[in-house]
XYZ file of C-alpha atoms in Angstrom:
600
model
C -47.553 -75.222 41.573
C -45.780 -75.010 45.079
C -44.231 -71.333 43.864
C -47.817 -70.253 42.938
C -48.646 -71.601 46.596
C -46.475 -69.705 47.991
C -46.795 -66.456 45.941
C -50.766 -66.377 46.973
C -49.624 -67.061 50.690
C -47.320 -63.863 50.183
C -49.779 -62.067 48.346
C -52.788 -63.229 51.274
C -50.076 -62.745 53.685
C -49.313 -58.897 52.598
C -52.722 -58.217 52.112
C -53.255 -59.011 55.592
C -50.151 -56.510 57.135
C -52.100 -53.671 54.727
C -55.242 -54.266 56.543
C -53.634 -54.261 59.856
C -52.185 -51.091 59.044
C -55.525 -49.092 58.297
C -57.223 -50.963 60.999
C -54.430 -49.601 63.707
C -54.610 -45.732 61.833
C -58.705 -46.574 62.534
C -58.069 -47.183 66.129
C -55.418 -44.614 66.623
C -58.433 -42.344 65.564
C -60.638 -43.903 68.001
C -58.383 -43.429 70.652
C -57.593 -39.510 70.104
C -61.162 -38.949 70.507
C -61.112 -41.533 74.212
C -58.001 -38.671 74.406
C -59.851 -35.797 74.317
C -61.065 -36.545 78.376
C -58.069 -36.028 79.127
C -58.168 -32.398 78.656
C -61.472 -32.488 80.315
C -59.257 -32.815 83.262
C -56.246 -30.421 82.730
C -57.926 -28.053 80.645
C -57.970 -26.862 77.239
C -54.806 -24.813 75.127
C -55.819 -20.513 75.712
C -53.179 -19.991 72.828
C -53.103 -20.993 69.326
C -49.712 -22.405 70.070
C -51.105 -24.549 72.259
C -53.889 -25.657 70.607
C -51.065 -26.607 67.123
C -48.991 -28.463 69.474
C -51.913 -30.338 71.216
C -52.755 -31.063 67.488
C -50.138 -32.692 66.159
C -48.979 -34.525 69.673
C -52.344 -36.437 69.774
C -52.149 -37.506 66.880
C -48.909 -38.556 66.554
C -48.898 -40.438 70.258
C -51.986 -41.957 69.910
C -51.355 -43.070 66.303
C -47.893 -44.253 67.643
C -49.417 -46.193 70.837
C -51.834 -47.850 68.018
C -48.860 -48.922 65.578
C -46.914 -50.218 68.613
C -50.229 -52.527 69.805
C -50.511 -53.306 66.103
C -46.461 -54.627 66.255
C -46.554 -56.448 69.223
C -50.245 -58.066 69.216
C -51.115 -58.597 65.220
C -48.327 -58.836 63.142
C -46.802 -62.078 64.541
C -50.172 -63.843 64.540
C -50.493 -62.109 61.114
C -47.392 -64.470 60.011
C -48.342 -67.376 62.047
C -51.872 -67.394 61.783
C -52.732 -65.551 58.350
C -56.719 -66.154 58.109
C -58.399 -63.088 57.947
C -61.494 -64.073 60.234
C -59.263 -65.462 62.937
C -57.425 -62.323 62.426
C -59.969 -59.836 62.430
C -62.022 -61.454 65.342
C -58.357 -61.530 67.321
C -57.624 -58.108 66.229
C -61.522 -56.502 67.333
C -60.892 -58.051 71.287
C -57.612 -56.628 70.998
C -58.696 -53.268 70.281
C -61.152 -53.352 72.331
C -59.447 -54.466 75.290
C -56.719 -51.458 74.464
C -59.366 -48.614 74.401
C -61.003 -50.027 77.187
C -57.793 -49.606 78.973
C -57.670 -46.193 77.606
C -61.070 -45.105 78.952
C -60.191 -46.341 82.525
C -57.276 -44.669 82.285
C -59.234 -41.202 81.849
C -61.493 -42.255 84.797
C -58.569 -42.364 87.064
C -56.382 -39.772 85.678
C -59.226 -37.628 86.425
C -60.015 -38.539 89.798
C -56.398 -39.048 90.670
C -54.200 -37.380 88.845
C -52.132 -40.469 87.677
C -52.396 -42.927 85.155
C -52.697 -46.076 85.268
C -50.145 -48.334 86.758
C -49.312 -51.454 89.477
C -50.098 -49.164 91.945
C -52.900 -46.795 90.523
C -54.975 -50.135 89.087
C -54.231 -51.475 92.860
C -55.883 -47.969 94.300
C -58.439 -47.895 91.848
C -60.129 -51.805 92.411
C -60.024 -50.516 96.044
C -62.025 -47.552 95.452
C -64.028 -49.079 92.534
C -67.422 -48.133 93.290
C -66.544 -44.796 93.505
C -65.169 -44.460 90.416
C -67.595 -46.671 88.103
C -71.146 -44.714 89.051
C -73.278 -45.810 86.349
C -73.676 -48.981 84.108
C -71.839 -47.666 81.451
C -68.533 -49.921 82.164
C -71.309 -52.882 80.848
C -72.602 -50.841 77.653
C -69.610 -49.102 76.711
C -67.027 -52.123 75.887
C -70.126 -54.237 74.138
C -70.713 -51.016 71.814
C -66.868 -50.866 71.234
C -66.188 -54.232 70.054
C -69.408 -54.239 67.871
C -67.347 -50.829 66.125
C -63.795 -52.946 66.071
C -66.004 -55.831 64.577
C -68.399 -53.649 61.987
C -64.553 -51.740 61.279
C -62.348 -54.908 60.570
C -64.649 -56.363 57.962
C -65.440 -52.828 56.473
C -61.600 -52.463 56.169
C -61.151 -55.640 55.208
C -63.609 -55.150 52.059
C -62.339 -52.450 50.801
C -58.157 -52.968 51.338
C -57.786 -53.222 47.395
C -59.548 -49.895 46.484
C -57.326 -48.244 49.291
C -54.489 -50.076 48.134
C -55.151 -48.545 44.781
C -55.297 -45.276 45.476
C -51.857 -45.535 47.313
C -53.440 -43.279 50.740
C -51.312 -45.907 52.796
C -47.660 -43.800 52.343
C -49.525 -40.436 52.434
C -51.131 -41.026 56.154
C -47.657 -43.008 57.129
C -46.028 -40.079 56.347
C -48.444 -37.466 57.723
C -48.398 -39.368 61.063
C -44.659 -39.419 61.014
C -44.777 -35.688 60.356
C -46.726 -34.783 63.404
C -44.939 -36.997 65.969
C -41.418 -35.897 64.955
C -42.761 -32.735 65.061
C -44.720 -32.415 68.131
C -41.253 -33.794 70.138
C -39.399 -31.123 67.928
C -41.501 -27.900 68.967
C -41.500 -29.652 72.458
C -37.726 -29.469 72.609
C -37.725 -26.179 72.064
C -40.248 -25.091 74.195
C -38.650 -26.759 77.240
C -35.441 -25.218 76.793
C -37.706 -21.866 76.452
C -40.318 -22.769 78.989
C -43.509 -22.179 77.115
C -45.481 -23.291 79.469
C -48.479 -23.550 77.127
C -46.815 -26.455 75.510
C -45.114 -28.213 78.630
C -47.991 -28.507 80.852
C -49.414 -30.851 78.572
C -46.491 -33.648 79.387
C -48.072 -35.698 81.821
C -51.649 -35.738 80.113
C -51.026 -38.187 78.064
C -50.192 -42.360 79.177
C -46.544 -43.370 78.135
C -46.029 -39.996 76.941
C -42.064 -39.234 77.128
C -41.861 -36.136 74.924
C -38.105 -35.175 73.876
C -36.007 -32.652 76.234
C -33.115 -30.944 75.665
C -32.672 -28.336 77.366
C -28.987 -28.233 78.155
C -28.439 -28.849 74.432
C -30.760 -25.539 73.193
C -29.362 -23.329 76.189
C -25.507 -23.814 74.931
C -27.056 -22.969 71.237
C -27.745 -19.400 72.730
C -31.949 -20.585 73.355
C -32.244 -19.611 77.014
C -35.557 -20.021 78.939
C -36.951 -17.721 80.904
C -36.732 -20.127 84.023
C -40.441 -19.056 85.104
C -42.471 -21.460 87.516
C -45.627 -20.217 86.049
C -48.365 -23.178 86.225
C -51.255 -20.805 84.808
C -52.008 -23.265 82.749
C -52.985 -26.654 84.818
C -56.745 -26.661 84.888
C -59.567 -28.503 86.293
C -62.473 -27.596 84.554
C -65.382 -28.694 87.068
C -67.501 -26.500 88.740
C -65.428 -25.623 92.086
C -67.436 -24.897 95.132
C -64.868 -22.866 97.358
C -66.748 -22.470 100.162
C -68.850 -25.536 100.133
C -71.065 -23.622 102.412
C -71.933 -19.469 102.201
C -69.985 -18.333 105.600
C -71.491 -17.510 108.371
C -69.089 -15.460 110.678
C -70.518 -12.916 113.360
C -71.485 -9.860 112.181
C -67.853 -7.177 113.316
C -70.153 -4.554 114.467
C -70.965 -7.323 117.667
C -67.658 -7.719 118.953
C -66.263 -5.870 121.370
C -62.551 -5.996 119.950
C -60.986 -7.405 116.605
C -58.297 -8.583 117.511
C -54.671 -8.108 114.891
C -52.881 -11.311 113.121
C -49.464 -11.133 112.024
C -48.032 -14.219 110.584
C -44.260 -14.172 110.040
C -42.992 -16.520 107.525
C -39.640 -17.489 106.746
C -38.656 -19.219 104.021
C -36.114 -22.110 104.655
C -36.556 -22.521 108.584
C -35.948 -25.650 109.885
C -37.817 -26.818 113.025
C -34.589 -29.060 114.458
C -32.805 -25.708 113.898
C -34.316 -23.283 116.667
C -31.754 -23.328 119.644
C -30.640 -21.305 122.154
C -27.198 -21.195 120.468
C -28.144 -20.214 116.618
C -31.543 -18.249 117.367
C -31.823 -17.301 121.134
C -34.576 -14.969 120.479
C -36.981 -16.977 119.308
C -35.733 -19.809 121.533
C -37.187 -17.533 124.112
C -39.978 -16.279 122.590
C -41.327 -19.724 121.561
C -40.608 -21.095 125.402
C -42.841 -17.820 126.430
C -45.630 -18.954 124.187
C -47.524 -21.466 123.213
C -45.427 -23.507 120.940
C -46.010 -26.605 118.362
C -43.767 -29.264 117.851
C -44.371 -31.592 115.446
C -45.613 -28.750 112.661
C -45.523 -29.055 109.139
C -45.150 -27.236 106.097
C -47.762 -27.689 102.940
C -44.683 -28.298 100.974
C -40.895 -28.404 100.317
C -41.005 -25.003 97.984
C -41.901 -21.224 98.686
C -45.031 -21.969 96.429
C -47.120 -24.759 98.275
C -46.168 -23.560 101.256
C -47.770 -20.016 100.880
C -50.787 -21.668 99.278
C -51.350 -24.038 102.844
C -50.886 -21.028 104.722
C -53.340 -18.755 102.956
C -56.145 -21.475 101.387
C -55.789 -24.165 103.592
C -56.191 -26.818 101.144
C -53.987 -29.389 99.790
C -51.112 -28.540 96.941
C -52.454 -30.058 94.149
C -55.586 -27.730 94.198
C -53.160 -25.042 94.229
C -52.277 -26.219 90.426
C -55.961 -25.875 89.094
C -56.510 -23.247 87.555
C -59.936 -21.904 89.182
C -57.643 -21.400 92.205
C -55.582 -18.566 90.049
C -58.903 -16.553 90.004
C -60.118 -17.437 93.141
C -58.916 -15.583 96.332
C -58.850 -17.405 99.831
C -61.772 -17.298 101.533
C -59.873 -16.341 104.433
C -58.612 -12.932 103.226
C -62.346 -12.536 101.584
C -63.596 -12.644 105.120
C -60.606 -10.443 106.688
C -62.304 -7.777 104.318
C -65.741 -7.860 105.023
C -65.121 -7.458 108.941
C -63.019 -4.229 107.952
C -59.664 -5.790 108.342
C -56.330 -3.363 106.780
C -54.688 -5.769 105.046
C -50.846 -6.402 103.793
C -48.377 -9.048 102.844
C -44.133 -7.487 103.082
C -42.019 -10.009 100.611
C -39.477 -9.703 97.947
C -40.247 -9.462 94.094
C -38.911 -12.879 93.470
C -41.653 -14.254 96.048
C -44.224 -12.254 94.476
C -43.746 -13.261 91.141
C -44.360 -16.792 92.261
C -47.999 -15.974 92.698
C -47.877 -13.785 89.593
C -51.814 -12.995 88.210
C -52.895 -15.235 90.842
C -56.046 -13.988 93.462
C -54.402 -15.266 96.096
C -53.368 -11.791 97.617
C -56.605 -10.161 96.486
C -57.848 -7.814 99.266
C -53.995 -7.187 100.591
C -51.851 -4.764 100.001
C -48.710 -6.261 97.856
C -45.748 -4.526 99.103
C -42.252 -5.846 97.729
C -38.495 -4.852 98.108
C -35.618 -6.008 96.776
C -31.680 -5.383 96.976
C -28.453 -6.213 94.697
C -27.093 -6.535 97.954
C -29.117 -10.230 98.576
C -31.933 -11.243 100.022
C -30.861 -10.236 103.899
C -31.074 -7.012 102.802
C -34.133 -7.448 101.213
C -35.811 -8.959 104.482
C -34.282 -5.858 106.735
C -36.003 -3.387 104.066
C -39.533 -5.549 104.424
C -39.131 -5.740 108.119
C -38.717 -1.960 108.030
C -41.617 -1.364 105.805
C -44.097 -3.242 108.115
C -43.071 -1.316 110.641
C -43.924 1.475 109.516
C -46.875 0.259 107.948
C -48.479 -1.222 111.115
C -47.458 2.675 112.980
C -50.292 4.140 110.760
C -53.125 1.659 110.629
C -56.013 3.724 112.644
C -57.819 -0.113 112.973
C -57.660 -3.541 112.806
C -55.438 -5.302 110.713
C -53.967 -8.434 109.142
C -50.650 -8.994 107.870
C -47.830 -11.717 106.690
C -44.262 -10.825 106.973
C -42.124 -13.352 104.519
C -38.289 -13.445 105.139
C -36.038 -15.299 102.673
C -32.494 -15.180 103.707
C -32.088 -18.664 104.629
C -33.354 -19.943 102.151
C -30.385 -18.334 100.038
C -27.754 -18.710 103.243
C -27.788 -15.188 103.008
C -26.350 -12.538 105.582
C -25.817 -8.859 105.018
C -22.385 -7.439 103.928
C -20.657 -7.235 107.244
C -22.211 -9.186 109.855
C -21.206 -10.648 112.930
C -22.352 -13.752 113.163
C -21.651 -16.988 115.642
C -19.237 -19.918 115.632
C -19.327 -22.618 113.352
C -20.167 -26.042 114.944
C -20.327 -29.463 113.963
C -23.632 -30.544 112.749
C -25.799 -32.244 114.145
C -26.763 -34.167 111.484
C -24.983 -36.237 108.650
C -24.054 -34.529 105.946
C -21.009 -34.583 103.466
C -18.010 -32.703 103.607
C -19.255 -30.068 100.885
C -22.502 -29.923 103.271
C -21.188 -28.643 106.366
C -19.950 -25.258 104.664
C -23.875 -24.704 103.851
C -24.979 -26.238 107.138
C -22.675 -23.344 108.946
C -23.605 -20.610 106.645
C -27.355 -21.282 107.003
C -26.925 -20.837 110.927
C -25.282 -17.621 110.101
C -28.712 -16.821 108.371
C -30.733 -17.846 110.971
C -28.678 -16.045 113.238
C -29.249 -12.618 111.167
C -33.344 -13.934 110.931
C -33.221 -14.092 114.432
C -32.271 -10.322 115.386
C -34.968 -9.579 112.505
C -37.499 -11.162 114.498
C -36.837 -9.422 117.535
C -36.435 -6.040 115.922
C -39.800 -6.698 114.268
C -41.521 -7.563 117.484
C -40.674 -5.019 119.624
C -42.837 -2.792 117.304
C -45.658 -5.418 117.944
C -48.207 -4.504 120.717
C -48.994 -7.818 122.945
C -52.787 -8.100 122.055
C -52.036 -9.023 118.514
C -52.121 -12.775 117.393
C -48.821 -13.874 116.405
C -47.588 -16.922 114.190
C -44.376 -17.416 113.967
C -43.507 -20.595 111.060
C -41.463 -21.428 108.168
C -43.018 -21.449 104.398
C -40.874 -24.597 104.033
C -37.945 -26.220 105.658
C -34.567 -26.660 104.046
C -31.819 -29.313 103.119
C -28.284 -28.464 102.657
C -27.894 -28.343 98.976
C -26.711 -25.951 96.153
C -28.882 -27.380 93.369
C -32.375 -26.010 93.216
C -33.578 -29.034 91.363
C -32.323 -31.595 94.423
C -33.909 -28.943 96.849
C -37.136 -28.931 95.243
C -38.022 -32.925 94.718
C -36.734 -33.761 98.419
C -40.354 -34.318 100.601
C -37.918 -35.265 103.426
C -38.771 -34.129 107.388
C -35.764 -31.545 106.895
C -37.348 -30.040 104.213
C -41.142 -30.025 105.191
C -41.113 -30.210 109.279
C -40.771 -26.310 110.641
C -41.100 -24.397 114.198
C -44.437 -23.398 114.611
C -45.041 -20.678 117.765
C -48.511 -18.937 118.397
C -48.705 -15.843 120.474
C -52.077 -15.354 121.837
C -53.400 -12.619 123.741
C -53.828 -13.169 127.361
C -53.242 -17.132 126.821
C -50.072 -18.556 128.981
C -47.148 -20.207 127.419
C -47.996 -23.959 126.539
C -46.649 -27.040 124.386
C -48.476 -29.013 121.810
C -47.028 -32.184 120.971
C -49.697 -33.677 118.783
C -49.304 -33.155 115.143
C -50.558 -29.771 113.481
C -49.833 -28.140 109.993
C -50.124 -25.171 107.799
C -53.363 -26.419 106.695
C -54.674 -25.386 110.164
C -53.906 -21.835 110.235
C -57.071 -20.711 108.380
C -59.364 -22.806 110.058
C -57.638 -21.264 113.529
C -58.010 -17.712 112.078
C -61.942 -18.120 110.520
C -62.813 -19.580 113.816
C -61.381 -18.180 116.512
C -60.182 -14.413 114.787
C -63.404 -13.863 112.376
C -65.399 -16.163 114.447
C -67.631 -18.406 111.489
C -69.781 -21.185 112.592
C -69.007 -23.293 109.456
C -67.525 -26.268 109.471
C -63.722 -26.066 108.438
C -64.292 -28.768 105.718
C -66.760 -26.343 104.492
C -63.637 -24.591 103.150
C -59.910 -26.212 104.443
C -58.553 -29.409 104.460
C -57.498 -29.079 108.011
C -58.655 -28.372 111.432
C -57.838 -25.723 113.974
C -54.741 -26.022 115.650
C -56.168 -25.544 119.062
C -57.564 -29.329 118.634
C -55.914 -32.463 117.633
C -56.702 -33.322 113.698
C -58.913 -36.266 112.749
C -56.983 -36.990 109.922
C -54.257 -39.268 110.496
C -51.644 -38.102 107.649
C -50.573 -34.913 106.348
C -50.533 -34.469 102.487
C -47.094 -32.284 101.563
C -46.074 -31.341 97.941
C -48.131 -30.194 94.616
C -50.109 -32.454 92.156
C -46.869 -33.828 90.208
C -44.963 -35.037 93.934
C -46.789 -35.291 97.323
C -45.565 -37.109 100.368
C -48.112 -38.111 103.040
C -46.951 -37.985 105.995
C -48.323 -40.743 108.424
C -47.896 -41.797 112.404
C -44.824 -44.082 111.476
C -43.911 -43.942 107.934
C -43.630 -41.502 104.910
C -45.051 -42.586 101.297
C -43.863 -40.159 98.606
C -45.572 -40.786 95.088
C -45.536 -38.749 91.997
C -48.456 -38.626 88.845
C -46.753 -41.540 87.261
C -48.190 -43.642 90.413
C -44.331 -44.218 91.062
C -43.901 -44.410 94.884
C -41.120 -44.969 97.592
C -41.649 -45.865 101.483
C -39.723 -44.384 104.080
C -39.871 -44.737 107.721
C -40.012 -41.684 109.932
C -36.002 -41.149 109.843
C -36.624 -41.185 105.853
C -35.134 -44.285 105.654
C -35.923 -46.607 102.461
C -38.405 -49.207 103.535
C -37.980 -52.049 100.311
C -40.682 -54.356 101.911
C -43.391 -52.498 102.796
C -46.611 -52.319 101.235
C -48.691 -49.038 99.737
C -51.397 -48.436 102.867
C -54.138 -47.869 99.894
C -57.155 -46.858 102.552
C -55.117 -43.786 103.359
C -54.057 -42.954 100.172
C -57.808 -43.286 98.977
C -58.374 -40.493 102.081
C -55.905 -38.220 99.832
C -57.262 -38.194 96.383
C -60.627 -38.010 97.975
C -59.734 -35.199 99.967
C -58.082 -33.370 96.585
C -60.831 -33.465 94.821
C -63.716 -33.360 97.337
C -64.350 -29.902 96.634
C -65.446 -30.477 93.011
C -67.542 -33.260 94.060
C -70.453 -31.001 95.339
């Protein structure tokens, strides 16, 4: 009698882990179709490959997440607890709770970017009201748990005919199929950087997919070590301008004036000195100069993208913003401006099929000889480029040899010094070849200026600033004031040399040129996330980096963050602050501000 007892208990008992099983497959299918908003937000696969691997990763992840709530909530009350109402009541609040989860995890990975996490749940409940706009957050968990309920007993009536037909081991095995798989094709297409398959890797919550890049590249599988992004989407309606321009009409003004922006990649504000670039020095103390300017970002890519649209990084990684042009150049063309941009082919491939040089003329050089050779050639093409213009015209000159501590073959340069920074012993060999650079960029400047008639507008900045550091990967995650905080000089026609202390960035240069240049009455949040530089921004933080890692910037303190909601405090040295607290009000400002122009 007692081994009969026991032998129904272990037959009750395994009857129960059976159901559990197709009741977690059930809710892994409940929560691939919660899933699916998240490519509301990033966009939907344009290739087939993309659409197979999106395939078999959802359902493998979210069948996975499913099992793992299944392990760690059911089974051990399953063994303690084996009554199948208790169970299946237990089970139907903790399925519901999970997808509920889920769902708020879509409504703030699509407002914010991130998932959910200490810090995203603690921005969220601040901004609640914004993100919960209807009564659905009532109606939507009652109609789940009345599915988990109406699913467990369903289930739970019919475990012996699914038992019977023996579907358990063919879905185990299916599932197991697609998530080996999906990390398997994901391997590979990180070490080749298929980009249609990669930029799904943050879409997903607690989604690590396999890597091993190192691994495939010493196998002979080489990527092709492209930054292309084409494929990180927003798929709301974008209204870039808010507001139809208004700018005077050319054929009223008296004189258009000429803008040339020079922009040089790797040009650190703390390095402009009478000692490495006299010229400038000069030139900036002639003018009117800024100095606390910032970049839009650490990498030739953001930066650009502040300089031309205006607008924060992370719209820069939507893909509307790949077909649409700045309004900015949109308006240099209608009031009959020439237009150009001089850079090399590896800058121009950057912003490869991207509008945001429609209306310019794309002129590129290049030079086995490095990238100082490269800038003298584009220096010397814009000269004689601007010779022949017979009107108005706009132009950007981008320069690249520091970035690379390049010189040409050679050159004279200056002494070496000690720097004036910390830095490691390695450091200081980069530190005194990057001077050399500047040294060379300086002498380009001036050679490109004297060819420059004084009633053109002149900006003078770096597309980002630069740390002392041979590996690309280091350079590019450091949001750091050496790496983001560049010289900033303005030379304006018939305007005497002045200093502006307050805080300005690239995101005020269009806003400067649509209002003052082109002369629009429209408000510059009509179209930038900046103001003019001529006035003091209202905004008290600067937003630096793309939509994967920002810092903002604030008055006394620097909070760097990445999609993961992962953040670090630093004070305005960059300085690890352990004890401070997330300012969430601010932070709010930001994700407001990034997606304020799909809001309208």
């Amino acid at each position: 009698m007692v081994e009969r007892k026991k032998q129904m208990t272990r037959d009750k008992v395994s009857r129960l882990v059976n159901w559990g099983h197709w009741f977690a497959f059930f809710n892994g299918f409940l929560a691939m179709i919660i899933g699916a908003r998240y490519l509301s937000s990033v966009g939907y696969p344009e290739t087939i490959i993309g659409w197979g691997y999106l395939a078999i990763s959802t359902i493998g992840h979210f069948s996975f997440l499913a099992f793992i709530v299944y392990v760690v909530f059911l089974f051990p009350i399953t063994l303690l607890l084996p009554y199948s109402k208790i169970l299946r009541g237990y089970a139907a609040l903790v399925a519901t709770l999970g997808l509920c989860i889920l769902l708020y995890d879509t409504i703030v990975f699509d407002d914010y970017g991130i998932h959910l996490s200490p810090f995203a749940f603690d921005l969220a409940w601040t901004d609640l009201n914004a993100l919960l706009k209807s009564t659905s957050y009532i109606a939507t968990p009652t109609a789940i748990i009345l599915i988990e309920l109406t699913a467990a007993n369903f289930i739970w009536k019919r475990i012996e005919k699914l038992e019977k037909k023996q579907f358990g081991n063919k879905a185990i095995a299916f599932v197991g199929i697609c998530f080996i798989s999906s990390h398997l094709v994901h391997i590979w297409a990180d070490a080749s950087d298929v980009t249609q398959i990669t930029r799904f890797d943050d879409t997903y919550p607690l989604s690590y997919p396999a890597t091993a890049r190192s691994f495939m590249e010493s196998h002979g599988i080489e990527g092709t070590n492209s930054d292309d992004n084409r494929y990180q989407t927003k798929s709301r309606n974008l209204s870039y301008p808010i507001l139809p321009l208004q700018c005077k009409d050319p054929a009223l003004l008296s004189q258009q004036t000429n803008v040339l922006i020079i922009s040089v990649d790797g040009l650190r504000a703390d390095m402009v000195n009478e000692l490495t670039m006299p010229f400038l020095t000069q030139y900036q103390n002639d003018n009117k100069q800024f100095t606390d300017h910032f970049s839009g970002g650490n990498q030739f890519k953001t930066g650009m993208f502040a300089m031309f649209y205006g607008l924060q990084g992370n719209y820069g990684d939507r893909k509307e913003f790949y077909h649409t042009p700045p309004v900015m150049t949109v308006a240099m063309v209608q009031a009959g401006y020439q237009q150009a941009i001089f850079l090399s082919e590896e800058n121009e491939k950057v912003f490869d099929n991207r509008s945001i040089f429609d209306g310019l003329s794309v002129i590129t050089n290049e030079s086995e000889e490095g990238s100082a050779q490269t800038d003298m050639k584009n220096v010397q093409a814009f000269i004689d480029w601007s010779a022949s213009q017979q009107s108005h015209w706009f132009s950007l000159v981008n320069l690249s040899a520091p970035k690379h501590y390049d010189t040409p073959i050679g050159f004279l340069g200056i002494e070496t010094i000690k720097p004036h920074i910390d830095v490691k012993p390695a450091q200081k060999v980069l530190y005194n070849q990057y001077r050399q650079s500047l040294y060379f960029i300086d002498q380009q400047l001036k050679e490109l200026l004297n060819h420059v008639g004084d009633d053109t507008l002149i900006m003078i900045t770096g597309t980002h600033g630069q740390i002392f550091s041979s590996n690309p990967s280091e350079v590019n995650q450091d949001l750091s004031p050496g790496n983001v905080k560049v010289p900033f000089v303005m030379h304006w026609p018939n305007v005497s040399a002045d200093t502006v202390s307050y805080r300005t960035s690239h995101f005020g240069i269009v806003p400067t040129i649509m209002s003052q240049v082109l002369h629009c009455n429209n408000s510059t949040r009509d179209y930038s996330s900046g103001y003019s530089l001529l006035q003091p921004s209202q905004q008290k933080w600067v937003y630096i980096g793309d939509s994967r890692t920002f810092a903002i910037y604030q008055k006394s303190e620097i909070t760097v963050l990445d999609r993961h909601g992962k953040y670090r405090i630093y004070d305005i040295n960059y300085q690890k602050q352990l004890k401070q607290k997330l300012s969430a009000p601010e932070l709010i400002q930001v994700m407001r501000e990034g997606r304020r122009l799909y809001n309208q």
